[in-house]
């Protein structure tokens, strides 16, 4: 879960796999790169879900919980949908990553 654990796993697997990409915080990190032995790495690719939300949940119930410290049920947020990910180019013969690029796309309900 911690970024340090993900970074350590990237170094541990460097050269053995094409990519190591993590997630959990729902927020895309800006640490994408290709490790020295050819493994693409990013700590957190981000989330796929409603843009008008608090990491996917309805905004108002989350705010109420912060204001009151009382338990609250969180529904799913609404509005446009955000998709986060990475695009990794891999050399077919060796399986080594050539590049990694952070990507994000937002779809509105009109599309």
mmCIF file with all atom_site columns, N, CA, C and O in Angstrom, residues 26-74:
data_model
loop_
_atom_site.group_PDB
_atom_site.id
_atom_site.type_symbol
_atom_site.label_atom_id
_atom_site.label_alt_id
_atom_site.label_comp_id
_atom_site.label_asym_id
_atom_site.label_entity_id
_atom_site.label_seq_id
_atom_site.pdbx_PDB_ins_code
_atom_site.Cartn_x
_atom_site.Cartn_y
_atom_site.Cartn_z
_atom_site.occupancy
_atom_site.B_iso_or_equiv
_atom_site.pdbx_formal_charge
_atom_site.auth_seq_id
_atom_site.auth_comp_id
_atom_site.auth_asym_id
_atom_site.auth_atom_id
_atom_site.pdbx_PDB_model_num
ATOM 1   N N  . UNK A 1 26 ? -5.929  6.154  -5.480  1.00 0.00 ? 26 UNK A N  1
ATOM 2   C CA . UNK A 1 26 ? -6.882  6.665  -6.457  1.00 0.00 ? 26 UNK A CA 1
ATOM 3   C C  . UNK A 1 26 ? -6.380  7.929  -7.142  1.00 0.00 ? 26 UNK A C  1
ATOM 4   O O  . UNK A 1 26 ? -7.108  8.548  -7.904  1.00 0.00 ? 26 UNK A O  1
ATOM 5   N N  . UNK A 1 27 ? -5.149  8.332  -6.861  1.00 0.00 ? 27 UNK A N  1
ATOM 6   C CA . UNK A 1 27 ? -4.593  9.552  -7.434  1.00 0.00 ? 27 UNK A CA 1
ATOM 7   C C  . UNK A 1 27 ? -3.324  9.185  -8.196  1.00 0.00 ? 27 UNK A C  1
ATOM 8   O O  . UNK A 1 27 ? -2.393  8.607  -7.640  1.00 0.00 ? 27 UNK A O  1
ATOM 9   N N  . UNK A 1 28 ? -3.293  9.540  -9.469  1.00 0.00 ? 28 UNK A N  1
ATOM 10  C CA . UNK A 1 28 ? -2.153  9.206  -10.309 1.00 0.00 ? 28 UNK A CA 1
ATOM 11  C C  . UNK A 1 28 ? -0.887  9.912  -9.823  1.00 0.00 ? 28 UNK A C  1
ATOM 12  O O  . UNK A 1 28 ? -0.889  11.120 -9.598  1.00 0.00 ? 28 UNK A O  1
ATOM 13  N N  . UNK A 1 29 ? 0.185   9.152  -9.660  1.00 0.00 ? 29 UNK A N  1
ATOM 14  C CA . UNK A 1 29 ? 1.472   9.736  -9.275  1.00 0.00 ? 29 UNK A CA 1
ATOM 15  C C  . UNK A 1 29 ? 2.262   10.107 -10.528 1.00 0.00 ? 29 UNK A C  1
ATOM 16  O O  . UNK A 1 29 ? 2.011   9.585  -11.608 1.00 0.00 ? 29 UNK A O  1
ATOM 17  N N  . UNK A 1 30 ? 3.205   10.997 -10.373 1.00 0.00 ? 30 UNK A N  1
ATOM 18  C CA . UNK A 1 30 ? 4.027   11.471 -11.493 1.00 0.00 ? 30 UNK A CA 1
ATOM 19  C C  . UNK A 1 30 ? 5.426   10.877 -11.413 1.00 0.00 ? 30 UNK A C  1
ATOM 20  O O  . UNK A 1 30 ? 6.423   11.567 -11.576 1.00 0.00 ? 30 UNK A O  1
ATOM 21  N N  . UNK A 1 31 ? 5.487   9.562  -11.153 1.00 0.00 ? 31 UNK A N  1
ATOM 22  C CA . UNK A 1 31 ? 6.803   8.914  -11.002 1.00 0.00 ? 31 UNK A CA 1
ATOM 23  C C  . UNK A 1 31 ? 7.024   7.800  -12.016 1.00 0.00 ? 31 UNK A C  1
ATOM 24  O O  . UNK A 1 31 ? 7.787   6.878  -11.780 1.00 0.00 ? 31 UNK A O  1
ATOM 25  N N  . UNK A 1 32 ? 6.376   7.909  -13.180 1.00 0.00 ? 32 UNK A N  1
ATOM 26  C CA . UNK A 1 32 ? 6.535   6.866  -14.194 1.00 0.00 ? 32 UNK A CA 1
ATOM 27  C C  . UNK A 1 32 ? 7.905   6.969  -14.846 1.00 0.00 ? 32 UNK A C  1
ATOM 28  O O  . UNK A 1 32 ? 8.375   8.057  -15.144 1.00 0.00 ? 32 UNK A O  1
ATOM 29  N N  . UNK A 1 33 ? 8.542   5.810  -15.014 1.00 0.00 ? 33 UNK A N  1
ATOM 30  C CA . UNK A 1 33 ? 9.821   5.749  -15.705 1.00 0.00 ? 33 UNK A CA 1
ATOM 31  C C  . UNK A 1 33 ? 10.171  4.299  -15.983 1.00 0.00 ? 33 UNK A C  1
ATOM 32  O O  . UNK A 1 33 ? 9.526   3.387  -15.455 1.00 0.00 ? 33 UNK A O  1
ATOM 33  N N  . UNK A 1 34 ? 11.171  4.088  -16.830 1.00 0.00 ? 34 UNK A N  1
ATOM 34  C CA . UNK A 1 34 ? 11.647  2.741  -17.115 1.00 0.00 ? 34 UNK A CA 1
ATOM 35  C C  . UNK A 1 34 ? 12.890  2.511  -16.275 1.00 0.00 ? 34 UNK A C  1
ATOM 36  O O  . UNK A 1 34 ? 13.874  3.261  -16.369 1.00 0.00 ? 34 UNK A O  1
ATOM 37  N N  . UNK A 1 35 ? 12.827  1.489  -15.437 1.00 0.00 ? 35 UNK A N  1
ATOM 38  C CA . UNK A 1 35 ? 13.956  1.148  -14.562 1.00 0.00 ? 35 UNK A CA 1
ATOM 39  C C  . UNK A 1 35 ? 15.138  0.645  -15.404 1.00 0.00 ? 35 UNK A C  1
ATOM 40  O O  . UNK A 1 35 ? 14.966  0.259  -16.562 1.00 0.00 ? 35 UNK A O  1
ATOM 41  N N  . UNK A 1 36 ? 16.352  0.633  -14.843 1.00 0.00 ? 36 UNK A N  1
ATOM 42  C CA . UNK A 1 36 ? 17.558  0.331  -15.623 1.00 0.00 ? 36 UNK A CA 1
ATOM 43  C C  . UNK A 1 36 ? 17.565  -1.003 -16.377 1.00 0.00 ? 36 UNK A C  1
ATOM 44  O O  . UNK A 1 36 ? 18.151  -1.100 -17.456 1.00 0.00 ? 36 UNK A O  1
ATOM 45  N N  . UNK A 1 37 ? 16.890  -2.032 -15.846 1.00 0.00 ? 37 UNK A N  1
ATOM 46  C CA . UNK A 1 37 ? 16.900  -3.342 -16.514 1.00 0.00 ? 37 UNK A CA 1
ATOM 47  C C  . UNK A 1 37 ? 15.690  -3.560 -17.418 1.00 0.00 ? 37 UNK A C  1
ATOM 48  O O  . UNK A 1 37 ? 15.471  -4.652 -17.914 1.00 0.00 ? 37 UNK A O  1
ATOM 49  N N  . UNK A 1 38 ? 14.868  -2.501 -17.618 1.00 0.00 ? 38 UNK A N  1
ATOM 50  C CA . UNK A 1 38 ? 13.808  -2.589 -18.609 1.00 0.00 ? 38 UNK A CA 1
ATOM 51  C C  . UNK A 1 38 ? 12.399  -2.807 -18.108 1.00 0.00 ? 38 UNK A C  1
ATOM 52  O O  . UNK A 1 38 ? 11.536  -3.222 -18.878 1.00 0.00 ? 38 UNK A O  1
ATOM 53  N N  . UNK A 1 39 ? 12.119  -2.508 -16.853 1.00 0.00 ? 39 UNK A N  1
ATOM 54  C CA . UNK A 1 39 ? 10.763  -2.613 -16.323 1.00 0.00 ? 39 UNK A CA 1
ATOM 55  C C  . UNK A 1 39 ? 10.158  -1.225 -16.196 1.00 0.00 ? 39 UNK A C  1
ATOM 56  O O  . UNK A 1 39 ? 10.733  -0.355 -15.542 1.00 0.00 ? 39 UNK A O  1
ATOM 57  N N  . UNK A 1 40 ? 8.988   -1.024 -16.827 1.00 0.00 ? 40 UNK A N  1
ATOM 58  C CA . UNK A 1 40 ? 8.260   0.239  -16.684 1.00 0.00 ? 40 UNK A CA 1
ATOM 59  C C  . UNK A 1 40 ? 7.643   0.266  -15.293 1.00 0.00 ? 40 UNK A C  1
ATOM 60  O O  . UNK A 1 40 ? 7.169   -0.758 -14.792 1.00 0.00 ? 40 UNK A O  1
ATOM 61  N N  . UNK A 1 41 ? 7.634   1.444  -14.647 1.00 0.00 ? 41 UNK A N  1
ATOM 62  C CA . UNK A 1 41 ? 7.152   1.539  -13.271 1.00 0.00 ? 41 UNK A CA 1
ATOM 63  C C  . UNK A 1 41 ? 6.348   2.817  -13.073 1.00 0.00 ? 41 UNK A C  1
ATOM 64  O O  . UNK A 1 41 ? 6.698   3.870  -13.592 1.00 0.00 ? 41 UNK A O  1
ATOM 65  N N  . UNK A 1 42 ? 5.278   2.716  -12.296 1.00 0.00 ? 42 UNK A N  1
ATOM 66  C CA . UNK A 1 42 ? 4.557   3.865  -11.759 1.00 0.00 ? 42 UNK A CA 1
ATOM 67  C C  . UNK A 1 42 ? 3.910   3.425  -10.448 1.00 0.00 ? 42 UNK A C  1
ATOM 68  O O  . UNK A 1 42 ? 3.267   2.383  -10.372 1.00 0.00 ? 42 UNK A O  1
ATOM 69  N N  . UNK A 1 43 ? 4.076   4.241  -9.395  1.00 0.00 ? 43 UNK A N  1
ATOM 70  C CA . UNK A 1 43 ? 3.541   3.882  -8.071  1.00 0.00 ? 43 UNK A CA 1
ATOM 71  C C  . UNK A 1 43 ? 2.031   3.745  -8.067  1.00 0.00 ? 43 UNK A C  1
ATOM 72  O O  . UNK A 1 43 ? 1.485   2.833  -7.460  1.00 0.00 ? 43 UNK A O  1
ATOM 73  N N  . UNK A 1 44 ? 1.327   4.682  -8.700  1.00 0.00 ? 44 UNK A N  1
ATOM 74  C CA . UNK A 1 44 ? -0.131  4.654  -8.676  1.00 0.00 ? 44 UNK A CA 1
ATOM 75  C C  . UNK A 1 44 ? -0.668  5.166  -10.000 1.00 0.00 ? 44 UNK A C  1
ATOM 76  O O  . UNK A 1 44 ? -0.423  6.306  -10.368 1.00 0.00 ? 44 UNK A O  1
ATOM 77  N N  . UNK A 1 45 ? -1.397  4.321  -10.715 1.00 0.00 ? 45 UNK A N  1
ATOM 78  C CA . UNK A 1 45 ? -1.934  4.726  -12.012 1.00 0.00 ? 45 UNK A CA 1
ATOM 79  C C  . UNK A 1 45 ? -3.202  5.566  -11.874 1.00 0.00 ? 45 UNK A C  1
ATOM 80  O O  . UNK A 1 45 ? -3.676  6.131  -12.853 1.00 0.00 ? 45 UNK A O  1
ATOM 81  N N  . UNK A 1 46 ? -3.740  5.674  -10.680 1.00 0.00 ? 46 UNK A N  1
ATOM 82  C CA . UNK A 1 46 ? -4.945  6.468  -10.483 1.00 0.00 ? 46 UNK A CA 1
ATOM 83  C C  . UNK A 1 46 ? -6.187  5.619  -10.520 1.00 0.00 ? 46 UNK A C  1
ATOM 84  O O  . UNK A 1 46 ? -6.135  4.407  -10.429 1.00 0.00 ? 46 UNK A O  1
ATOM 85  N N  . UNK A 1 47 ? -7.332  6.289  -10.655 1.00 0.00 ? 47 UNK A N  1
ATOM 86  C CA . UNK A 1 47 ? -8.597  5.566  -10.602 1.00 0.00 ? 47 UNK A CA 1
ATOM 87  C C  . UNK A 1 47 ? -9.395  5.740  -11.879 1.00 0.00 ? 47 UNK A C  1
ATOM 88  O O  . UNK A 1 47 ? -9.146  6.643  -12.677 1.00 0.00 ? 47 UNK A O  1
ATOM 89  N N  . UNK A 1 48 ? -10.355 4.880  -12.044 1.00 0.00 ? 48 UNK A N  1
ATOM 90  C CA . UNK A 1 48 ? -11.350 4.994  -13.090 1.00 0.00 ? 48 UNK A CA 1
ATOM 91  C C  . UNK A 1 48 ? -12.682 5.154  -12.369 1.00 0.00 ? 48 UNK A C  1
ATOM 92  O O  . UNK A 1 48 ? -13.048 4.298  -11.567 1.00 0.00 ? 48 UNK A O  1
ATOM 93  N N  . UNK A 1 49 ? -13.352 6.266  -12.608 1.00 0.00 ? 49 UNK A N  1
ATOM 94  C CA . UNK A 1 49 ? -14.615 6.493  -11.933 1.00 0.00 ? 49 UNK A CA 1
ATOM 95  C C  . UNK A 1 49 ? -15.092 7.915  -12.093 1.00 0.00 ? 49 UNK A C  1
ATOM 96  O O  . UNK A 1 49 ? -14.549 8.684  -12.889 1.00 0.00 ? 49 UNK A O  1
ATOM 97  N N  . UNK A 1 50 ? -16.116 8.288  -11.313 1.00 0.00 ? 50 UNK A N  1
ATOM 98  C CA . UNK A 1 50 ? -16.734 9.598  -11.466 1.00 0.00 ? 50 UNK A CA 1
ATOM 99  C C  . UNK A 1 50 ? -15.779 10.740 -11.124 1.00 0.00 ? 50 UNK A C  1
ATOM 100 O O  . UNK A 1 50 ? -15.113 10.721 -10.087 1.00 0.00 ? 50 UNK A O  1
ATOM 101 N N  . UNK A 1 51 ? -15.740 11.730 -11.997 1.00 0.00 ? 51 UNK A N  1
ATOM 102 C CA . UNK A 1 51 ? -14.871 12.886 -11.809 1.00 0.00 ? 51 UNK A CA 1
ATOM 103 C C  . UNK A 1 51 ? -15.361 13.768 -10.664 1.00 0.00 ? 51 UNK A C  1
ATOM 104 O O  . UNK A 1 51 ? -14.576 14.254 -9.863  1.00 0.00 ? 51 UNK A O  1
ATOM 105 N N  . UNK A 1 52 ? -16.671 13.968 -10.566 1.00 0.00 ? 52 UNK A N  1
ATOM 106 C CA . UNK A 1 52 ? -17.249 14.810 -9.514  1.00 0.00 ? 52 UNK A CA 1
ATOM 107 C C  . UNK A 1 52 ? -17.480 13.948 -8.279  1.00 0.00 ? 52 UNK A C  1
ATOM 108 O O  . UNK A 1 52 ? -18.605 13.536 -7.979  1.00 0.00 ? 52 UNK A O  1
ATOM 109 N N  . UNK A 1 53 ? -16.388 13.652 -7.580  1.00 0.00 ? 53 UNK A N  1
ATOM 110 C CA . UNK A 1 53 ? -16.449 12.743 -6.450  1.00 0.00 ? 53 UNK A CA 1
ATOM 111 C C  . UNK A 1 53 ? -15.241 12.952 -5.544  1.00 0.00 ? 53 UNK A C  1
ATOM 112 O O  . UNK A 1 53 ? -14.328 13.696 -5.870  1.00 0.00 ? 53 UNK A O  1
ATOM 113 N N  . UNK A 1 54 ? -15.259 12.278 -4.420  1.00 0.00 ? 54 UNK A N  1
ATOM 114 C CA . UNK A 1 54 ? -14.085 12.189 -3.546  1.00 0.00 ? 54 UNK A CA 1
ATOM 115 C C  . UNK A 1 54 ? -13.598 10.753 -3.684  1.00 0.00 ? 54 UNK A C  1
ATOM 116 O O  . UNK A 1 54 ? -14.206 9.833  -3.138  1.00 0.00 ? 54 UNK A O  1
ATOM 117 N N  . UNK A 1 55 ? -12.590 10.565 -4.482  1.00 0.00 ? 55 UNK A N  1
ATOM 118 C CA . UNK A 1 55 ? -12.054 9.266  -4.893  1.00 0.00 ? 55 UNK A CA 1
ATOM 119 C C  . UNK A 1 55 ? -13.146 8.230  -5.167  1.00 0.00 ? 55 UNK A C  1
ATOM 120 O O  . UNK A 1 55 ? -13.058 7.086  -4.782  1.00 0.00 ? 55 UNK A O  1
ATOM 121 N N  . UNK A 1 56 ? -14.165 8.667  -5.904  1.00 0.00 ? 56 UNK A N  1
ATOM 122 C CA . UNK A 1 56 ? -15.229 7.779  -6.353  1.00 0.00 ? 56 UNK A CA 1
ATOM 123 C C  . UNK A 1 56 ? -16.534 7.896  -5.598  1.00 0.00 ? 56 UNK A C  1
ATOM 124 O O  . UNK A 1 56 ? -17.583 7.493  -6.084  1.00 0.00 ? 56 UNK A O  1
ATOM 125 N N  . UNK A 1 57 ? -16.516 8.461  -4.401  1.00 0.00 ? 57 UNK A N  1
ATOM 126 C CA . UNK A 1 57 ? -17.729 8.566  -3.573  1.00 0.00 ? 57 UNK A CA 1
ATOM 127 C C  . UNK A 1 57 ? -18.401 9.926  -3.738  1.00 0.00 ? 57 UNK A C  1
ATOM 128 O O  . UNK A 1 57 ? -17.754 10.922 -4.064  1.00 0.00 ? 57 UNK A O  1
ATOM 129 N N  . UNK A 1 58 ? -19.719 9.956  -3.447  1.00 0.00 ? 58 UNK A N  1
ATOM 130 C CA . UNK A 1 58 ? -20.451 11.215 -3.466  1.00 0.00 ? 58 UNK A CA 1
ATOM 131 C C  . UNK A 1 58 ? -19.761 12.232 -2.559  1.00 0.00 ? 58 UNK A C  1
ATOM 132 O O  . UNK A 1 58 ? -19.287 11.889 -1.475  1.00 0.00 ? 58 UNK A O  1
ATOM 133 N N  . UNK A 1 59 ? -19.738 13.467 -2.978  1.00 0.00 ? 59 UNK A N  1
ATOM 134 C CA . UNK A 1 59 ? -18.999 14.508 -2.265  1.00 0.00 ? 59 UNK A CA 1
ATOM 135 C C  . UNK A 1 59 ? -19.622 14.851 -0.911  1.00 0.00 ? 59 UNK A C  1
ATOM 136 O O  . UNK A 1 59 ? -18.926 14.859 0.112   1.00 0.00 ? 59 UNK A O  1
ATOM 137 N N  . UNK A 1 60 ? -20.903 15.152 -0.876  1.00 0.00 ? 60 UNK A N  1
ATOM 138 C CA . UNK A 1 60 ? -21.544 15.661 0.343   1.00 0.00 ? 60 UNK A CA 1
ATOM 139 C C  . UNK A 1 60 ? -21.444 14.709 1.534   1.00 0.00 ? 60 UNK A C  1
ATOM 140 O O  . UNK A 1 60 ? -21.086 15.137 2.637   1.00 0.00 ? 60 UNK A O  1
ATOM 141 N N  . UNK A 1 61 ? -21.729 13.399 1.392   1.00 0.00 ? 61 UNK A N  1
ATOM 142 C CA . UNK A 1 61 ? -21.584 12.511 2.551   1.00 0.00 ? 61 UNK A CA 1
ATOM 143 C C  . UNK A 1 61 ? -20.146 12.442 3.087   1.00 0.00 ? 61 UNK A C  1
ATOM 144 O O  . UNK A 1 61 ? -19.934 12.329 4.296   1.00 0.00 ? 61 UNK A O  1
ATOM 145 N N  . UNK A 1 62 ? -19.176 12.539 2.194   1.00 0.00 ? 62 UNK A N  1
ATOM 146 C CA . UNK A 1 62 ? -17.774 12.527 2.634   1.00 0.00 ? 62 UNK A CA 1
ATOM 147 C C  . UNK A 1 62 ? -17.475 13.790 3.438   1.00 0.00 ? 62 UNK A C  1
ATOM 148 O O  . UNK A 1 62 ? -16.856 13.739 4.506   1.00 0.00 ? 62 UNK A O  1
ATOM 149 N N  . UNK A 1 63 ? -17.940 14.940 2.933   1.00 0.00 ? 63 UNK A N  1
ATOM 150 C CA . UNK A 1 63 ? -17.731 16.189 3.666   1.00 0.00 ? 63 UNK A CA 1
ATOM 151 C C  . UNK A 1 63 ? -18.404 16.138 5.032   1.00 0.00 ? 63 UNK A C  1
ATOM 152 O O  . UNK A 1 63 ? -17.810 16.542 6.042   1.00 0.00 ? 63 UNK A O  1
ATOM 153 N N  . UNK A 1 64 ? -19.636 15.619 5.091   1.00 0.00 ? 64 UNK A N  1
ATOM 154 C CA . UNK A 1 64 ? -20.357 15.512 6.364   1.00 0.00 ? 64 UNK A CA 1
ATOM 155 C C  . UNK A 1 64 ? -19.582 14.658 7.362   1.00 0.00 ? 64 UNK A C  1
ATOM 156 O O  . UNK A 1 64 ? -19.509 14.981 8.549   1.00 0.00 ? 64 UNK A O  1
ATOM 157 N N  . UNK A 1 65 ? -19.005 13.577 6.877   1.00 0.00 ? 65 UNK A N  1
ATOM 158 C CA . UNK A 1 65 ? -18.230 12.723 7.778   1.00 0.00 ? 65 UNK A CA 1
ATOM 159 C C  . UNK A 1 65 ? -17.018 13.469 8.326   1.00 0.00 ? 65 UNK A C  1
ATOM 160 O O  . UNK A 1 65 ? -16.676 13.359 9.499   1.00 0.00 ? 65 UNK A O  1
ATOM 161 N N  . UNK A 1 66 ? -16.357 14.236 7.457   1.00 0.00 ? 66 UNK A N  1
ATOM 162 C CA . UNK A 1 66 ? -15.219 15.024 7.927   1.00 0.00 ? 66 UNK A CA 1
ATOM 163 C C  . UNK A 1 66 ? -15.658 16.091 8.934   1.00 0.00 ? 66 UNK A C  1
ATOM 164 O O  . UNK A 1 66 ? -14.978 16.336 9.916   1.00 0.00 ? 66 UNK A O  1
ATOM 165 N N  . UNK A 1 67 ? -16.782 16.728 8.678   1.00 0.00 ? 67 UNK A N  1
ATOM 166 C CA . UNK A 1 67 ? -17.280 17.787 9.577   1.00 0.00 ? 67 UNK A CA 1
ATOM 167 C C  . UNK A 1 67 ? -17.701 17.244 10.939  1.00 0.00 ? 67 UNK A C  1
ATOM 168 O O  . UNK A 1 67 ? -17.464 17.862 11.971  1.00 0.00 ? 67 UNK A O  1
ATOM 169 N N  . UNK A 1 68 ? -18.365 16.069 10.939  1.00 0.00 ? 68 UNK A N  1
ATOM 170 C CA . UNK A 1 68 ? -18.987 15.558 12.167  1.00 0.00 ? 68 UNK A CA 1
ATOM 171 C C  . UNK A 1 68 ? -18.238 14.413 12.828  1.00 0.00 ? 68 UNK A C  1
ATOM 172 O O  . UNK A 1 68 ? -18.496 14.108 13.987  1.00 0.00 ? 68 UNK A O  1
ATOM 173 N N  . UNK A 1 69 ? -17.378 13.744 12.105  1.00 0.00 ? 69 UNK A N  1
ATOM 174 C CA . UNK A 1 69 ? -16.672 12.538 12.572  1.00 0.00 ? 69 UNK A CA 1
ATOM 175 C C  . UNK A 1 69 ? -17.633 11.389 12.863  1.00 0.00 ? 69 UNK A C  1
ATOM 176 O O  . UNK A 1 69 ? -17.283 10.447 13.561  1.00 0.00 ? 69 UNK A O  1
ATOM 177 N N  . UNK A 1 70 ? -18.852 11.461 12.317  1.00 0.00 ? 70 UNK A N  1
ATOM 178 C CA . UNK A 1 70 ? -19.832 10.395 12.485  1.00 0.00 ? 70 UNK A CA 1
ATOM 179 C C  . UNK A 1 70 ? -19.815 9.484  11.260  1.00 0.00 ? 70 UNK A C  1
ATOM 180 O O  . UNK A 1 70 ? -19.540 9.931  10.141  1.00 0.00 ? 70 UNK A O  1
ATOM 181 N N  . UNK A 1 71 ? -20.124 8.212  11.446  1.00 0.00 ? 71 UNK A N  1
ATOM 182 C CA . UNK A 1 71 ? -20.167 7.297  10.301  1.00 0.00 ? 71 UNK A CA 1
ATOM 183 C C  . UNK A 1 71 ? -21.199 7.766  9.278   1.00 0.00 ? 71 UNK A C  1
ATOM 184 O O  . UNK A 1 71 ? -22.226 8.344  9.633   1.00 0.00 ? 71 UNK A O  1
ATOM 185 N N  . UNK A 1 72 ? -20.934 7.511  8.026   1.00 0.00 ? 72 UNK A N  1
ATOM 186 C CA . UNK A 1 72 ? -21.853 7.883  6.958   1.00 0.00 ? 72 UNK A CA 1
ATOM 187 C C  . UNK A 1 72 ? -21.728 6.882  5.827   1.00 0.00 ? 72 UNK A C  1
ATOM 188 O O  . UNK A 1 72 ? -20.650 6.331  5.594   1.00 0.00 ? 72 UNK A O  1
ATOM 189 N N  . UNK A 1 73 ? -22.847 6.646  5.149   1.00 0.00 ? 73 UNK A N  1
ATOM 190 C CA . UNK A 1 73 ? -22.833 5.770  3.987   1.00 0.00 ? 73 UNK A CA 1
ATOM 191 C C  . UNK A 1 73 ? -22.465 6.607  2.773   1.00 0.00 ? 73 UNK A C  1
ATOM 192 O O  . UNK A 1 73 ? -23.039 7.677  2.546   1.00 0.00 ? 73 UNK A O  1
ATOM 193 N N  . UNK A 1 74 ? -21.513 6.117  1.987   1.00 0.00 ? 74 UNK A N  1
ATOM 194 C CA . UNK A 1 74 ? -21.065 6.829  0.797   1.00 0.00 ? 74 UNK A CA 1
ATOM 195 C C  . UNK A 1 74 ? -21.622 6.155  -0.446  1.00 0.00 ? 74 UNK A C  1
ATOM 196 O O  . UNK A 1 74 ? -21.390 4.975  -0.674  1.00 0.00 ? 74 UNK A O  1
#
